[in-house]
PDB file of C-alpha atoms in Angstrom:
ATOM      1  CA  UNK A   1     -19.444  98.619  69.918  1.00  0.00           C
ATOM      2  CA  UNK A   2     -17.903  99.221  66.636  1.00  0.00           C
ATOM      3  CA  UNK A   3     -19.338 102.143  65.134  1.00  0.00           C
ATOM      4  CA  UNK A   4     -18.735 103.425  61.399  1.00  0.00           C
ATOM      5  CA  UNK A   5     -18.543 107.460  61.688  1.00  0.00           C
ATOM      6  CA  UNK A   6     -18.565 110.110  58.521  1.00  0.00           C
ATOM      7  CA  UNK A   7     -18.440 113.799  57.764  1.00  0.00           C
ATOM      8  CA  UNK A   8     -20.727 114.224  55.000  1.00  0.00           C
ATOM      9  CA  UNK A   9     -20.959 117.084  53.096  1.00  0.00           C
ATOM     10  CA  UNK A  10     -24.630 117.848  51.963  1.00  0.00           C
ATOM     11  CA  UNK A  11     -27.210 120.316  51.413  1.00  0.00           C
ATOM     12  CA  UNK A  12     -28.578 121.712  54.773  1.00  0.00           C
ATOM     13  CA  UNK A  13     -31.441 120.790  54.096  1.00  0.00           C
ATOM     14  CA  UNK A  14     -30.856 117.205  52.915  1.00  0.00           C
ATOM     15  CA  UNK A  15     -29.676 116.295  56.486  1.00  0.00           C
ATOM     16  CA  UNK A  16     -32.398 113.643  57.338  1.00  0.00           C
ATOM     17  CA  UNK A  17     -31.415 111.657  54.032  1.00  0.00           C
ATOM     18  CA  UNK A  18     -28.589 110.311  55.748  1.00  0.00           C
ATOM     19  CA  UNK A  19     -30.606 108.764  58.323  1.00  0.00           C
ATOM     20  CA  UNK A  20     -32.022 106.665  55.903  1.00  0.00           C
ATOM     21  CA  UNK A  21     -29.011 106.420  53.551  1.00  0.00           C
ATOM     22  CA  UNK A  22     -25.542 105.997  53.984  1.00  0.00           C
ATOM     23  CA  UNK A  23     -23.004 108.220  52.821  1.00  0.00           C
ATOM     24  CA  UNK A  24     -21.468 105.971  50.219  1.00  0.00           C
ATOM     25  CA  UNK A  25     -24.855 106.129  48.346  1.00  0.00           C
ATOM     26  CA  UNK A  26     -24.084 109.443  46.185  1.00  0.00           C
ATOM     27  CA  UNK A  27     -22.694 112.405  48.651  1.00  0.00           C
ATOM     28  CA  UNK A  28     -19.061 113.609  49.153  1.00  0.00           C
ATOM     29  CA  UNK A  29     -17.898 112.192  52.628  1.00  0.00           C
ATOM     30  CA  UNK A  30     -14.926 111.515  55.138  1.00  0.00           C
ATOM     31  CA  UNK A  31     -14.616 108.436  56.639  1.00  0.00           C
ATOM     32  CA  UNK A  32     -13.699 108.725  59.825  1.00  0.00           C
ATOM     33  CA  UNK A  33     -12.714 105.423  61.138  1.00  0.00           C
ATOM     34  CA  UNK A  34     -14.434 105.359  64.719  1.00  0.00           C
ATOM     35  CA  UNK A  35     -13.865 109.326  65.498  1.00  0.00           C
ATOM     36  CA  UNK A  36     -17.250 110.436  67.226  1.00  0.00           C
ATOM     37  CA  UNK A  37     -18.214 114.047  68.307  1.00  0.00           C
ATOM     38  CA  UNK A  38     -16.571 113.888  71.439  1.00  0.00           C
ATOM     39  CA  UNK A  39     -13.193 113.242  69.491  1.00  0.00           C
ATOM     40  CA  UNK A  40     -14.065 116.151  67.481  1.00  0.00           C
ATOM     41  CA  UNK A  41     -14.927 118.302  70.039  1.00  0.00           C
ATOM     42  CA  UNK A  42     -11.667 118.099  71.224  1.00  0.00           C
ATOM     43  CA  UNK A  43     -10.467 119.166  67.987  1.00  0.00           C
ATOM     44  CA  UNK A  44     -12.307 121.962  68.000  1.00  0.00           C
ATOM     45  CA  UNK A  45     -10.904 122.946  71.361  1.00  0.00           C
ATOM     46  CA  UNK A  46      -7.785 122.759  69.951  1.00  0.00           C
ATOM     47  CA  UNK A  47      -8.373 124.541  66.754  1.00  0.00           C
ATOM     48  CA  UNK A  48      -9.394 127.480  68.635  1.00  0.00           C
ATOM     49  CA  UNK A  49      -6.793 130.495  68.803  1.00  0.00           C
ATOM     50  CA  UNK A  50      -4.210 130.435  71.532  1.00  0.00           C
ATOM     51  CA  UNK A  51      -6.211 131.951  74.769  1.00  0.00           C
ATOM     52  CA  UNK A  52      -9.414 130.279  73.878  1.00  0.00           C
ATOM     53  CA  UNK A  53      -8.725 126.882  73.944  1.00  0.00           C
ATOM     54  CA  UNK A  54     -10.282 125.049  76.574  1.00  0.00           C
ATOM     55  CA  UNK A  55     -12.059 121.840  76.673  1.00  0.00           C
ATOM     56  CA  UNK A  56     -15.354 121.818  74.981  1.00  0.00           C
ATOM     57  CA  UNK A  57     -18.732 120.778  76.492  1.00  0.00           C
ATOM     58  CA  UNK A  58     -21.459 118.967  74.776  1.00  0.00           C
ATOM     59  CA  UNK A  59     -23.797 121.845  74.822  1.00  0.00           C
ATOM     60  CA  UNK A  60     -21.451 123.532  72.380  1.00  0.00           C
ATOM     61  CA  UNK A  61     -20.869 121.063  70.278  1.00  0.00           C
ATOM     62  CA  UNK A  62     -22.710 119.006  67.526  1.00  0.00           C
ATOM     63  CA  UNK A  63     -26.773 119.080  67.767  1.00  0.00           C
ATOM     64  CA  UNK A  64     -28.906 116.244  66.381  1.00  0.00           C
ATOM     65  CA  UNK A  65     -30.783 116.973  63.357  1.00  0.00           C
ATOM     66  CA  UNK A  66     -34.383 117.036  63.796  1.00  0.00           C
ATOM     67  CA  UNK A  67     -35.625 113.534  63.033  1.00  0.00           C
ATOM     68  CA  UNK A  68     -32.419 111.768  64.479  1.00  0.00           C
ATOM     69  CA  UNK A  69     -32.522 110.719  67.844  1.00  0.00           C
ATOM     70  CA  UNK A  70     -30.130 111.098  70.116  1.00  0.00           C
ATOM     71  CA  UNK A  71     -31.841 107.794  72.896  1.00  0.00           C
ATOM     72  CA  UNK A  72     -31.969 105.420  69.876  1.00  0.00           C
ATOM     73  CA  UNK A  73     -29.092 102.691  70.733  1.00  0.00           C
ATOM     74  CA  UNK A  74     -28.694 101.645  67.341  1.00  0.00           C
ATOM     75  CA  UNK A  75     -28.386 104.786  65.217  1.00  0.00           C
ATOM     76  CA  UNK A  76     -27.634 106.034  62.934  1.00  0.00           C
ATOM     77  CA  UNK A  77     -27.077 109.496  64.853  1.00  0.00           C
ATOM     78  CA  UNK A  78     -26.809 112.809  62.269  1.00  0.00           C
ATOM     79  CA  UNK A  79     -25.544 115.755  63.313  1.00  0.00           C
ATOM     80  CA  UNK A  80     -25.012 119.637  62.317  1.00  0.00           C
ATOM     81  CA  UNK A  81     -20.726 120.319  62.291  1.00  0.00           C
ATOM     82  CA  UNK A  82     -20.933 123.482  64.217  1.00  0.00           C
ATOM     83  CA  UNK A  83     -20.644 126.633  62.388  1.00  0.00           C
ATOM     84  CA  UNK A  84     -17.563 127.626  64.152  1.00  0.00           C
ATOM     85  CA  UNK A  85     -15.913 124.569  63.724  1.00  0.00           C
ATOM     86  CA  UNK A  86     -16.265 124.712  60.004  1.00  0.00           C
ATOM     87  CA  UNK A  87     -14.918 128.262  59.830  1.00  0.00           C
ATOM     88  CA  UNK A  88     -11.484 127.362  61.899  1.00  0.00           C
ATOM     89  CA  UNK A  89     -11.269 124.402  59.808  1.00  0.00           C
ATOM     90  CA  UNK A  90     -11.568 126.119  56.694  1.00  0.00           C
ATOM     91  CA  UNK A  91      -9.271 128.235  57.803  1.00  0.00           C
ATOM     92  CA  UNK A  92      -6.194 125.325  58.246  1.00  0.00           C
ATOM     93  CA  UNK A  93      -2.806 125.933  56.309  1.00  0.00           C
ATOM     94  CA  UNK A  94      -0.063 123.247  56.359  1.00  0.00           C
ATOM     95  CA  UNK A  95       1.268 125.261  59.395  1.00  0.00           C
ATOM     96  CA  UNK A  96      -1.789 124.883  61.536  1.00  0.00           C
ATOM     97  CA  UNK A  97      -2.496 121.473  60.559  1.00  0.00           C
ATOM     98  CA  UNK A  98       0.517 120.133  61.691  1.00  0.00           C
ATOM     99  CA  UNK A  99       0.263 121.754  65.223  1.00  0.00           C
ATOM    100  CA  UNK A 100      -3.458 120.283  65.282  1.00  0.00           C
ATOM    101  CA  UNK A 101      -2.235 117.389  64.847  1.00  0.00           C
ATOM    102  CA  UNK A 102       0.327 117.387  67.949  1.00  0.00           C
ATOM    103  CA  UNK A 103      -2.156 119.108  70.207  1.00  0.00           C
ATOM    104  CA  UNK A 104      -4.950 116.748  69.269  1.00  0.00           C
ATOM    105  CA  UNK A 105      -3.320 113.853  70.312  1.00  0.00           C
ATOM    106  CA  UNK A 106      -2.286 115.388  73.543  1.00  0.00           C
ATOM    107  CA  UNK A 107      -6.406 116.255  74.097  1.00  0.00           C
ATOM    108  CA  UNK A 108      -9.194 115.023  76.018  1.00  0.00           C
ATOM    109  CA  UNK A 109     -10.312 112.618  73.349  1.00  0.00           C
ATOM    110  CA  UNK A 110      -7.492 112.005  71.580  1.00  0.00           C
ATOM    111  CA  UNK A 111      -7.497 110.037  67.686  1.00  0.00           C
ATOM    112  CA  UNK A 112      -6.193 106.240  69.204  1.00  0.00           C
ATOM    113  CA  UNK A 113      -2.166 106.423  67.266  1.00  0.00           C
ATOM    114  CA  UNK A 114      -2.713 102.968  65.616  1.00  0.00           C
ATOM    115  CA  UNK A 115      -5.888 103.580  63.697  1.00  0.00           C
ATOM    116  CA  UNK A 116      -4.779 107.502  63.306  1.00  0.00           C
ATOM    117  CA  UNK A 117      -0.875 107.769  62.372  1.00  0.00           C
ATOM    118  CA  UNK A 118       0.172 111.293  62.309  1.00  0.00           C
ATOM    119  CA  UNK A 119       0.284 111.294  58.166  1.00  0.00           C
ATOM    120  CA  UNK A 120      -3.299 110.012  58.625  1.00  0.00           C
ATOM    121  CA  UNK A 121      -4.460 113.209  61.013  1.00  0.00           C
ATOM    122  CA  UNK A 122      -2.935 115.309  58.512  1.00  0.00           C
ATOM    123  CA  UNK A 123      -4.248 114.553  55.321  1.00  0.00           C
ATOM    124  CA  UNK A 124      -8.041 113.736  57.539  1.00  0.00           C
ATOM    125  CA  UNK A 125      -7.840 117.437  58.332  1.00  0.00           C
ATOM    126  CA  UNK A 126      -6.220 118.421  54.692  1.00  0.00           C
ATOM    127  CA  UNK A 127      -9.902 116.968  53.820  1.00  0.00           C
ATOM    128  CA  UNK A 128     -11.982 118.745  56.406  1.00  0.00           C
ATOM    129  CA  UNK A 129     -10.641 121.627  55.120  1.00  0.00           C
ATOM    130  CA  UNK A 130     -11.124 121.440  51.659  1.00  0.00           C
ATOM    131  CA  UNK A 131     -14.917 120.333  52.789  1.00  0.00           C
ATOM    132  CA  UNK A 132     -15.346 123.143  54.981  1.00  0.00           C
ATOM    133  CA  UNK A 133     -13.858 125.697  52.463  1.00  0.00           C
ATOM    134  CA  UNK A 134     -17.055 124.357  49.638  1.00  0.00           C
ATOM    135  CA  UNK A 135     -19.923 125.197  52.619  1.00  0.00           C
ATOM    136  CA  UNK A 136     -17.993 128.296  53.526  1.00  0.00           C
ATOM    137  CA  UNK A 137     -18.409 129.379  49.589  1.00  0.00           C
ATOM    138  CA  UNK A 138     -21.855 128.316  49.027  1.00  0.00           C
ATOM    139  CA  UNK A 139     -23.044 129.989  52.200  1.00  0.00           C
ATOM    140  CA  UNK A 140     -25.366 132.680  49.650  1.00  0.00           C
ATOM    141  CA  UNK A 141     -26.348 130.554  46.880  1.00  0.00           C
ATOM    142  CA  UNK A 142     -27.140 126.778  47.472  1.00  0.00           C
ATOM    143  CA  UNK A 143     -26.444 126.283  51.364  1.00  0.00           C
ATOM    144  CA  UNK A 144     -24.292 123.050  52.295  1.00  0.00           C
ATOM    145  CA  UNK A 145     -23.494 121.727  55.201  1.00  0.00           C
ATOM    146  CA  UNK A 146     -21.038 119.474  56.510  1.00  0.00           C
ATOM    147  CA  UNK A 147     -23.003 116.615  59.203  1.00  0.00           C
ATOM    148  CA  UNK A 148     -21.398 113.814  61.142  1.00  0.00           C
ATOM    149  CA  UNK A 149     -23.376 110.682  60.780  1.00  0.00           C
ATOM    150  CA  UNK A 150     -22.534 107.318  63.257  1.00  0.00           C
ATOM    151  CA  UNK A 151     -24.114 104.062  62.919  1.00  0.00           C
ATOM    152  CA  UNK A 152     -23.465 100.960  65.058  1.00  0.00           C
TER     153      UNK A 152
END
């Protein structure tokens, strides 16, 4: 199955819109070529600081809004970035990103090297970063958050 997979950056509470919309129709977004939450969790494993990585489970990784559901085979599928996940990667430097980007392709679930070039990783996770930096900010005043949405 070929499926089409985004970060979107939103308002929290605008999370069910991209069910019905996709992300091209007005809000900021990532494409992310095929990645799926189980490719990011292992990106989150290896974001964490040296003595915590480990790999990651599905019960701490990315929960399906509300109205989107999880048994439906043909999507699309929305769910919350976790909190922690958009703290370490609003946290990346050029340092950090590149030694993501070596131990994410030595992970569980790693980005396939033809579709994800190293350059590619890189700048992906240069714009994660800037994304997660904007919810991180607007935590007090207009809360965003940062969703993955997959469709078949």
């Amino acid at each position: 199955m070929n499926l089409s997979s985004h970060i979107v950056l939103a308002q929290a509470i605008h999370g069910g819109l991209l069910l019905e919309h996709p992300p091209e129709r007005g809000w900021p977004h990532v494409d992310l070529r095929g990645l799926t939450d189980q490719h990011l969790l292992a990106l989150f494993a290896v974001l964490l600081p040296p003595g915590a990585a480990r790999d990651m489970d599905e019960a701490e990784g990315f929960a399906h809004i509300e109205a989107s559901e999880p048994s439906n085979p043909a999507g699309p599928w929305v769910m919350n970035v976790p909190a922690e996940l958009i703290a370490l990667l609003a946290q990346l430097d050029d340092a950090s990103t590149a030694q993501a980007v070596q131990r994410w392709r030595k992970s569980a679930a790693p980005p396939l090297p033809d579709v994800w070039p190293a350059d590619a990783l890189a700048g992906l996770l240069a714009e994660l970063q800037a994304m997660a930096q904007l919810v991180q900010a607007a935590r007090t005043t207009d809360p965003l958050q940062l969703f993955l949405r997959i469709a078949a």
